[in-house]
Amino acid sequence: MLDGKSRVNGLSLSANGQITPAWSVTANYTYLDSKVLQNAADGSPTDPQKGAPLTNTPKHSGSIFTTYKLPFGLEVGYGLTYQGKFYMNNTTSATNLVLYEVKDYLIHNAYLSYTVNENARVQLNLKNFTDEVYFTGVRNGATTSPQWARVGEGFAAIGTVTLTF
């Protein structure tokens, strides 16, 4: 937890649209430049966290998803999500300048959807179909509290049948 002051400058871009009447694309990108300006040691002549990046704050992240509708009722989609590396700790003393990183990750998703008729549709979603192991958050904890990590969702296949009356 940061009790002092921090700054995050960033940029977020997104775009979505129809390339053709059958083909759509959605994309986004985020850049975050985080920095500790002052830690809780207010007034201390040395501030080991000053200038360090904030924890759990990736510099780069983004995603893209595209779908295409085939003329015979089948729709296919593919997307990927990227999150850059982030740090799980800040420096804690003038002698402990080591920053521990959580690696970046890339997740692939896909789906197939078929419109049977105006009242019935079937869909299959494949989430993280490469079964990438990744972490969405990490807490380094003090010596008196345990460390933990949130593991991202593994491979999943989800089938859906939609009926309308």
PDB file of N, CA, C and O in Angstrom, residues 9 11 15 21 37-38 43 62 70 77-78 100 102 104 111 140 148 150 153 163:
ATOM      1  N   ASN A   9       0.865   8.952 -15.541  1.00  0.00           N
ATOM      2  CA  ASN A   9       0.544   9.597 -16.815  1.00  0.00           C
ATOM      3  C   ASN A   9       0.253   8.488 -17.801  1.00  0.00           C
ATOM      4  O   ASN A   9       0.916   7.438 -17.776  1.00  0.00           O
ATOM      5  N   LEU A  11      -2.096   7.081 -21.601  1.00  0.00           N
ATOM      6  CA  LEU A  11      -2.817   7.287 -22.841  1.00  0.00           C
ATOM      7  C   LEU A  11      -3.648   6.042 -23.100  1.00  0.00           C
ATOM      8  O   LEU A  11      -3.151   4.916 -22.935  1.00  0.00           O
ATOM      9  N   ALA A  15     -10.604   1.852 -30.874  1.00  0.00           N
ATOM     10  CA  ALA A  15     -11.265   2.009 -32.171  1.00  0.00           C
ATOM     11  C   ALA A  15     -12.131   0.788 -32.411  1.00  0.00           C
ATOM     12  O   ALA A  15     -11.788  -0.318 -32.005  1.00  0.00           O
ATOM     13  N   PRO A  21     -19.485  -4.864 -44.495  1.00  0.00           N
ATOM     14  CA  PRO A  21     -20.726  -5.173 -43.771  1.00  0.00           C
ATOM     15  C   PRO A  21     -20.662  -6.481 -42.964  1.00  0.00           C
ATOM     16  O   PRO A  21     -21.369  -6.637 -41.979  1.00  0.00           O
ATOM     17  N   LEU A  37       6.186   9.315  -6.133  1.00  0.00           N
ATOM     18  CA  LEU A  37       6.788  10.632  -5.929  1.00  0.00           C
ATOM     19  C   LEU A  37       7.335  10.779  -4.520  1.00  0.00           C
ATOM     20  O   LEU A  37       8.351  11.431  -4.303  1.00  0.00           O
ATOM     21  N   GLN A  38       6.629  10.178  -3.561  1.00  0.00           N
ATOM     22  CA  GLN A  38       7.071  10.225  -2.164  1.00  0.00           C
ATOM     23  C   GLN A  38       6.393   9.081  -1.436  1.00  0.00           C
ATOM     24  O   GLN A  38       5.191   8.891  -1.551  1.00  0.00           O
ATOM     25  N   GLY A  43       9.646  13.330   5.124  1.00  0.00           N
ATOM     26  CA  GLY A  43      10.692  14.052   5.830  1.00  0.00           C
ATOM     27  C   GLY A  43      11.990  13.293   5.949  1.00  0.00           C
ATOM     28  O   GLY A  43      12.983  13.827   6.418  1.00  0.00           O
ATOM     29  N   GLY A  62      -3.381  -4.111 -24.061  1.00  0.00           N
ATOM     30  CA  GLY A  62      -4.268  -3.880 -25.193  1.00  0.00           C
ATOM     31  C   GLY A  62      -4.978  -5.146 -25.610  1.00  0.00           C
ATOM     32  O   GLY A  62      -4.673  -6.248 -25.131  1.00  0.00           O
ATOM     33  N   LEU A  70     -20.276 -15.129 -42.215  1.00  0.00           N
ATOM     34  CA  LEU A  70     -20.323 -15.802 -43.504  1.00  0.00           C
ATOM     35  C   LEU A  70     -21.762 -15.800 -44.021  1.00  0.00           C
ATOM     36  O   LEU A  70     -22.711 -15.762 -43.233  1.00  0.00           O
ATOM     37  N   GLY A  77     -15.133 -15.616 -34.808  1.00  0.00           N
ATOM     38  CA  GLY A  77     -14.471 -14.504 -34.141  1.00  0.00           C
ATOM     39  C   GLY A  77     -13.154 -14.943 -33.529  1.00  0.00           C
ATOM     40  O   GLY A  77     -12.987 -16.105 -33.148  1.00  0.00           O
ATOM     41  N   TYR A  78     -12.224 -14.004 -33.477  1.00  0.00           N
ATOM     42  CA  TYR A  78     -10.920 -14.258 -32.863  1.00  0.00           C
ATOM     43  C   TYR A  78     -10.459 -12.982 -32.180  1.00  0.00           C
ATOM     44  O   TYR A  78     -10.664 -11.875 -32.692  1.00  0.00           O
ATOM     45  N   TYR A 100      10.926  -7.009  -8.386  1.00  0.00           N
ATOM     46  CA  TYR A 100      10.522  -8.306  -8.896  1.00  0.00           C
ATOM     47  C   TYR A 100       9.377  -8.124  -9.880  1.00  0.00           C
ATOM     48  O   TYR A 100       8.396  -7.451  -9.583  1.00  0.00           O
ATOM     49  N   VAL A 102       6.393  -9.493 -12.648  1.00  0.00           N
ATOM     50  CA  VAL A 102       5.450 -10.514 -13.076  1.00  0.00           C
ATOM     51  C   VAL A 102       5.456 -10.440 -14.596  1.00  0.00           C
ATOM     52  O   VAL A 102       5.317  -9.361 -15.173  1.00  0.00           O
ATOM     53  N   ASP A 104       4.786 -10.674 -18.665  1.00  0.00           N
ATOM     54  CA  ASP A 104       3.670 -10.284 -19.520  1.00  0.00           C
ATOM     55  C   ASP A 104       2.948 -11.532 -20.028  1.00  0.00           C
ATOM     56  O   ASP A 104       3.440 -12.648 -19.896  1.00  0.00           O
ATOM     57  N   TYR A 111     -14.498 -17.747 -31.159  1.00  0.00           N
ATOM     58  CA  TYR A 111     -15.856 -18.276 -31.047  1.00  0.00           C
ATOM     59  C   TYR A 111     -16.421 -18.580 -32.427  1.00  0.00           C
ATOM     60  O   TYR A 111     -15.980 -18.047 -33.459  1.00  0.00           O
ATOM     61  N   ASN A 140       2.993  -8.750  -2.724  1.00  0.00           N
ATOM     62  CA  ASN A 140       4.233  -9.290  -2.187  1.00  0.00           C
ATOM     63  C   ASN A 140       4.192  -9.438  -0.686  1.00  0.00           C
ATOM     64  O   ASN A 140       4.918 -10.229  -0.130  1.00  0.00           O
ATOM     65  N   TRP A 148       0.430 -13.654  -2.195  1.00  0.00           N
ATOM     66  CA  TRP A 148      -0.593 -14.334  -2.968  1.00  0.00           C
ATOM     67  C   TRP A 148      -0.605 -13.782  -4.390  1.00  0.00           C
ATOM     68  O   TRP A 148      -0.086 -12.707  -4.659  1.00  0.00           O
ATOM     69  N   ARG A 150      -3.322 -13.722  -8.015  1.00  0.00           N
ATOM     70  CA  ARG A 150      -4.563 -14.100  -8.696  1.00  0.00           C
ATOM     71  C   ARG A 150      -4.175 -14.714 -10.035  1.00  0.00           C
ATOM     72  O   ARG A 150      -3.626 -14.029 -10.899  1.00  0.00           O
ATOM     73  N   GLU A 153      -7.761 -16.959 -15.738  1.00  0.00           N
ATOM     74  CA  GLU A 153      -8.617 -18.070 -16.157  1.00  0.00           C
ATOM     75  C   GLU A 153      -7.901 -18.957 -17.173  1.00  0.00           C
ATOM     76  O   GLU A 153      -7.319 -18.461 -18.140  1.00  0.00           O
ATOM     77  N   LEU A 163     -32.749 -19.748 -27.667  1.00  0.00           N
ATOM     78  CA  LEU A 163     -34.038 -19.908 -28.313  1.00  0.00           C
ATOM     79  C   LEU A 163     -34.891 -18.688 -27.969  1.00  0.00           C
ATOM     80  O   LEU A 163     -34.982 -18.309 -26.799  1.00  0.00           O
TER      81      LEU A 163
END
